[in-house]
GROMACS .gro file of C-alpha atoms in nm:
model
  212
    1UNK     CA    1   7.590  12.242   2.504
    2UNK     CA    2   7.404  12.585   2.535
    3UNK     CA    3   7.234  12.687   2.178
    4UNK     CA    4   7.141  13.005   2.038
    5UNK     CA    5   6.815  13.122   2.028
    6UNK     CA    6   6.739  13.038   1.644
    7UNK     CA    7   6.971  12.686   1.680
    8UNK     CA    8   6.713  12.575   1.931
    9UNK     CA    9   6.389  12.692   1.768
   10UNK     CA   10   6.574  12.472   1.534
   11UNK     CA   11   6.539  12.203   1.769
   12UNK     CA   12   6.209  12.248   1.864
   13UNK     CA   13   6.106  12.284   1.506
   14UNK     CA   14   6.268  11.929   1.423
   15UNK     CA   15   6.062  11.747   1.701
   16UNK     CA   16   5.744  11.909   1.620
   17UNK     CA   17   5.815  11.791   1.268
   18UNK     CA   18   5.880  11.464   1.340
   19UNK     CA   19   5.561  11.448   1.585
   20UNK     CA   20   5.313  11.599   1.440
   21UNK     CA   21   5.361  11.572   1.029
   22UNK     CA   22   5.447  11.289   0.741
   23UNK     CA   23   5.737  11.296   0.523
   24UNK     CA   24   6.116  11.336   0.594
   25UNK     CA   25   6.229  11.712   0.704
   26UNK     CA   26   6.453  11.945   0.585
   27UNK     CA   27   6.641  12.241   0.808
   28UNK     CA   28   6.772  12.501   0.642
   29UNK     CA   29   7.065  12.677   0.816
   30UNK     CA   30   7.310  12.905   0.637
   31UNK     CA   31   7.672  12.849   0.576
   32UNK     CA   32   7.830  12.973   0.971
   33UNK     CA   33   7.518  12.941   1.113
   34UNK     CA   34   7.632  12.658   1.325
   35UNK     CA   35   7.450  12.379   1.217
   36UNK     CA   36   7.647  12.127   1.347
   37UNK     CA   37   7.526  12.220   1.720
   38UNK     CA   38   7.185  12.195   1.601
   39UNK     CA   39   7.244  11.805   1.467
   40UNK     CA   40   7.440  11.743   1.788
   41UNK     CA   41   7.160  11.867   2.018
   42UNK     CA   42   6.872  11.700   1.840
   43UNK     CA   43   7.082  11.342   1.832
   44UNK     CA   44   7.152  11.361   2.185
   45UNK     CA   45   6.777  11.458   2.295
   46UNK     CA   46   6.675  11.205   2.082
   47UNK     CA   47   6.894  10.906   2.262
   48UNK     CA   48   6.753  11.069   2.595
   49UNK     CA   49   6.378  11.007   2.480
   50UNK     CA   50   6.457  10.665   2.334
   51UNK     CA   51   6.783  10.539   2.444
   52UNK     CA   52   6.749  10.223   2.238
   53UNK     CA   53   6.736  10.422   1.923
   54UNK     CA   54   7.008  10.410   1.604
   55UNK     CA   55   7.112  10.745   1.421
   56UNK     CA   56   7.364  10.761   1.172
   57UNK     CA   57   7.501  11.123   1.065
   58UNK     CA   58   7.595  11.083   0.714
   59UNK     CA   59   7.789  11.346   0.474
   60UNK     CA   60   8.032  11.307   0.180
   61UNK     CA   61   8.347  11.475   0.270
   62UNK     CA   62   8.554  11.380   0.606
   63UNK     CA   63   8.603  11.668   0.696
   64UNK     CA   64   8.268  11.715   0.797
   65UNK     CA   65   8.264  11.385   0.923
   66UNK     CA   66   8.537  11.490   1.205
   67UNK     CA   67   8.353  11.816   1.260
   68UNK     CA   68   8.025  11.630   1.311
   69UNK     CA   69   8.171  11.325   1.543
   70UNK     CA   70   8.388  11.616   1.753
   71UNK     CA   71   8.062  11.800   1.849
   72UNK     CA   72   7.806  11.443   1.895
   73UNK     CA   73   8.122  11.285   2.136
   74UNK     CA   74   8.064  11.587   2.351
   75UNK     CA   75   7.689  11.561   2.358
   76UNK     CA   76   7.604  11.223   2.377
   77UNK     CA   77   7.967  11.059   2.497
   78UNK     CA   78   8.249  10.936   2.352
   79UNK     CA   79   8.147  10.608   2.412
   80UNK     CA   80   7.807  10.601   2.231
   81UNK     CA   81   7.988  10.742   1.901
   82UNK     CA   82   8.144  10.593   1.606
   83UNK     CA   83   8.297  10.686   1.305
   84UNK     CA   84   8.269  10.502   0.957
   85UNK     CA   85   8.551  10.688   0.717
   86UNK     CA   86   8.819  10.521   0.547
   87UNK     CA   87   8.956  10.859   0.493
   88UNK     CA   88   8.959  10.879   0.901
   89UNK     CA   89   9.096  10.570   0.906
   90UNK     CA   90   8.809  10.448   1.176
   91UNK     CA   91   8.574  10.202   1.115
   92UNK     CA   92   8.377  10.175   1.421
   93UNK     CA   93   7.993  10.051   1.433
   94UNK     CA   94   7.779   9.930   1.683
   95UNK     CA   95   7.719  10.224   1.876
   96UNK     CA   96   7.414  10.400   1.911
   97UNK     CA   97   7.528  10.667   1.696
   98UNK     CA   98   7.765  10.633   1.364
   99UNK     CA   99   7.932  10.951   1.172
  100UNK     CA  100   8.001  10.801   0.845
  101UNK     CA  101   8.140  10.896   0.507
  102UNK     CA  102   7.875  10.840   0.224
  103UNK     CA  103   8.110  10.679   0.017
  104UNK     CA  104   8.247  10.460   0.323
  105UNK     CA  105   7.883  10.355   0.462
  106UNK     CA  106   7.674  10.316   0.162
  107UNK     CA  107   7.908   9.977   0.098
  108UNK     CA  108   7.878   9.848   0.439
  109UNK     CA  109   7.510   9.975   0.522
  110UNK     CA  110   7.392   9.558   0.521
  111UNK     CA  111   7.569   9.554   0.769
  112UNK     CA  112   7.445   9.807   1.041
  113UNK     CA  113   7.150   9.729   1.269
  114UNK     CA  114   6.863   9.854   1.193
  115UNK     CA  115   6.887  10.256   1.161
  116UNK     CA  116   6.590  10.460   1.304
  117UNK     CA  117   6.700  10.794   1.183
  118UNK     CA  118   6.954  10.883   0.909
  119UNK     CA  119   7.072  11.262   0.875
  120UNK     CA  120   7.260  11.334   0.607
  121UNK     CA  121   7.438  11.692   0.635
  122UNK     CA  122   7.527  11.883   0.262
  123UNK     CA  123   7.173  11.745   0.167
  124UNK     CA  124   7.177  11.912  -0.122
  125UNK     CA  125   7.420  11.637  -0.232
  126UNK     CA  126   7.104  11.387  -0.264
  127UNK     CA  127   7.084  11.339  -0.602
  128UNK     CA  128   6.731  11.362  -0.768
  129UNK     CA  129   6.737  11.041  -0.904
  130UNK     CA  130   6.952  10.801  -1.023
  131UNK     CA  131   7.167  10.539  -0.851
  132UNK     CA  132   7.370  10.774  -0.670
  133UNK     CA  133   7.575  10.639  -0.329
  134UNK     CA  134   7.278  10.863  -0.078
  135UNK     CA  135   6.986  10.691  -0.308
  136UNK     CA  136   7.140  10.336  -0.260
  137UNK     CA  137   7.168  10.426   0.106
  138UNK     CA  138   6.851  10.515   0.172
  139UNK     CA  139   6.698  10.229   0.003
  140UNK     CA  140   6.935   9.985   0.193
  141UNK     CA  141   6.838  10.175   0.494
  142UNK     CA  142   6.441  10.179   0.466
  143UNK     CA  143   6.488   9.779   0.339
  144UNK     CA  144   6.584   9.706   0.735
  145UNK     CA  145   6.342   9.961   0.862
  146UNK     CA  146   6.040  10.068   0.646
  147UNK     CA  147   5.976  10.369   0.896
  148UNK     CA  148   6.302  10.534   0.925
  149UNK     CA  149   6.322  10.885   0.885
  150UNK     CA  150   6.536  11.083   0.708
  151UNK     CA  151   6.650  11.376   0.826
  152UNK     CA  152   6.827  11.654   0.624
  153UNK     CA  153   7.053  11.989   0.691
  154UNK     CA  154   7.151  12.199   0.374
  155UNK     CA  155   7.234  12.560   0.355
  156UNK     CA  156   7.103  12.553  -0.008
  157UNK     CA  157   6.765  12.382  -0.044
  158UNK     CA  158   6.777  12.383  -0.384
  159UNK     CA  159   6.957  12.265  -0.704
  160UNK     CA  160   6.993  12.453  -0.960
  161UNK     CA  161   6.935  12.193  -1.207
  162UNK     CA  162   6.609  11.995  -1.046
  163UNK     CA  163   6.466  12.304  -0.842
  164UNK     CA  164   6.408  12.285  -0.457
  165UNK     CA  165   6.451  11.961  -0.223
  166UNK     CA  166   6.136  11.944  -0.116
  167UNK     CA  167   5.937  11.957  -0.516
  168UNK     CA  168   5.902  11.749  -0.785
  169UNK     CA  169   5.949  11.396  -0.872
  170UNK     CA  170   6.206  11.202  -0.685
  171UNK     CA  171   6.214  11.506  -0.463
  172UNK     CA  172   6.431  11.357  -0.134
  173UNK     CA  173   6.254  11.552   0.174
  174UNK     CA  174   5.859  11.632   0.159
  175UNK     CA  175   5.905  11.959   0.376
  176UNK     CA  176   6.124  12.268   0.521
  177UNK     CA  177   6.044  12.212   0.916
  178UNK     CA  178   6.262  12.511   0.987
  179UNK     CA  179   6.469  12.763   0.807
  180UNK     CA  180   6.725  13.004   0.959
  181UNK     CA  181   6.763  13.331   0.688
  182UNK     CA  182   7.111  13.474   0.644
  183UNK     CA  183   6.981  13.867   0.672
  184UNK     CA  184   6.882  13.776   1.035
  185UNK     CA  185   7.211  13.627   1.148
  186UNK     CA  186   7.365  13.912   0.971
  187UNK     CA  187   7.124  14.146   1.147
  188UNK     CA  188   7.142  13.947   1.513
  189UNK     CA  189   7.582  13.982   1.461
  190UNK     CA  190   7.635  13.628   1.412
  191UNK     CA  191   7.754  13.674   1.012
  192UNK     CA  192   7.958  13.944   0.853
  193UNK     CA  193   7.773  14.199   0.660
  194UNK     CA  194   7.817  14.157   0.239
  195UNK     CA  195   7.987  14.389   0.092
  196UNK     CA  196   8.059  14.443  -0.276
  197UNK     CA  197   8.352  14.622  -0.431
  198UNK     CA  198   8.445  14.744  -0.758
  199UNK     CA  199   8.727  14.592  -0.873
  200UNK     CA  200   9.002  14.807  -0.985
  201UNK     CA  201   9.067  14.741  -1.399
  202UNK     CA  202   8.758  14.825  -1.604
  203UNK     CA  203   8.776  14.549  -1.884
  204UNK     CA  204   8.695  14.691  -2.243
  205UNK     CA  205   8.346  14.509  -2.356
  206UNK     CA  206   8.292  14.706  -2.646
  207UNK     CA  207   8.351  14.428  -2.880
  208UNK     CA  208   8.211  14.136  -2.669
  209UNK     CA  209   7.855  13.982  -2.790
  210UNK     CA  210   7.560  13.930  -2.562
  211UNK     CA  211   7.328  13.589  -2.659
  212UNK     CA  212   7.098  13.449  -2.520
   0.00000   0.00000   0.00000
């Protein structure tokens, strides 16, 4: 799989990351920017470094499930990939690597081997506290293995009702490790420009109040 330049800086960001610093990483990659590749690349360098280790790939939709296990089968094999969705209709562990539905896994997560790295993609989903299904995941998770890491992808790494992913109490990630900005992918041809238009019908306002 060949990457673009900024989806391997990605890459190299990730390992340095996970090397060098504390905490679980974030990546930030805007929406298009392909960060499925990046996941894909990183999971299959990281079975090539330690072939024993477990990954699962978690998000909350399965659509992105099938997206994710299309491009991992192609990196690191068919045969070291499973999927855990009951909206797939596949319930596969035991492979080195499992793609898995939050909402599917987080019931079954007793019964997975130990898992050395979880990624969840749509990490903004991670609630800030709470018993949500990606908090009772992660606990299961780090109850098997106290030194898993957790790795995150988000194109937003923020919520607009807690503040950003990385702040705060309860705060799920303890860093950004790399973060891809929209004007350069736009700049570099890899987005569509914005453009704003005015809309044709001018609404009267005269009589509408502004509070607040």
């Amino acid at each position: 799989m060949t990457l673009r330049t900024y989806q391997r800086e990605a890459v190299d960001a990730l390992w340095r990351s996970l090397c060098e610093r504390d905490g679980d990483p974030l990546v930030v990659v805007p929406t298009g920017g392909g960060k499925t590749h990046i996941i894909a690349s990183f999971v299959a360098e990281l079975l090539e470094r330690a072939p024993e280790a477990r990954v699962l790939v978690a998000s909350h939709v399965k659509e992105i499930v099938q997206q994710d296990a299309a491009k991992l089968e192609v990196s690191c094999g068919p045969l070291r990939v499973g999927v855990y969705s009951a909206g797939l209709g596949r319930r596969e562990l035991g492979r080195p690597v499992t793609v898995a539905s939050v909402q599917s896994i987080a019931r079954r997560a007793r019964r997975l081997d130990p898992v050395d790295v979880l990624i969840v993609d749509e990490a903004h989903l991670i609630p800030p506290k709470g018993e949500g299904q990606y908090r009772r995941l992660i606990r299961t998770l780090r109850d098997h293995n106290p030194a898993m890491k957790l790795v995150g992808f988000s194109a937003t790494p923020y919520r607009m009702n807690s503040g950003p992913l990385t702040e705060g109490k309860g705060a799920p990630f303890g860093f950004i490790a790399h973060e891809v900005s929209m004007s350069m992918l736009i700049e570099q041809g890899y987005l569509s420009p914005l453009r704003s238009k005015q809309g044709l019908t001018h609404p009267d306002l005269t009589r509408v109040r502004v509070r607040g």
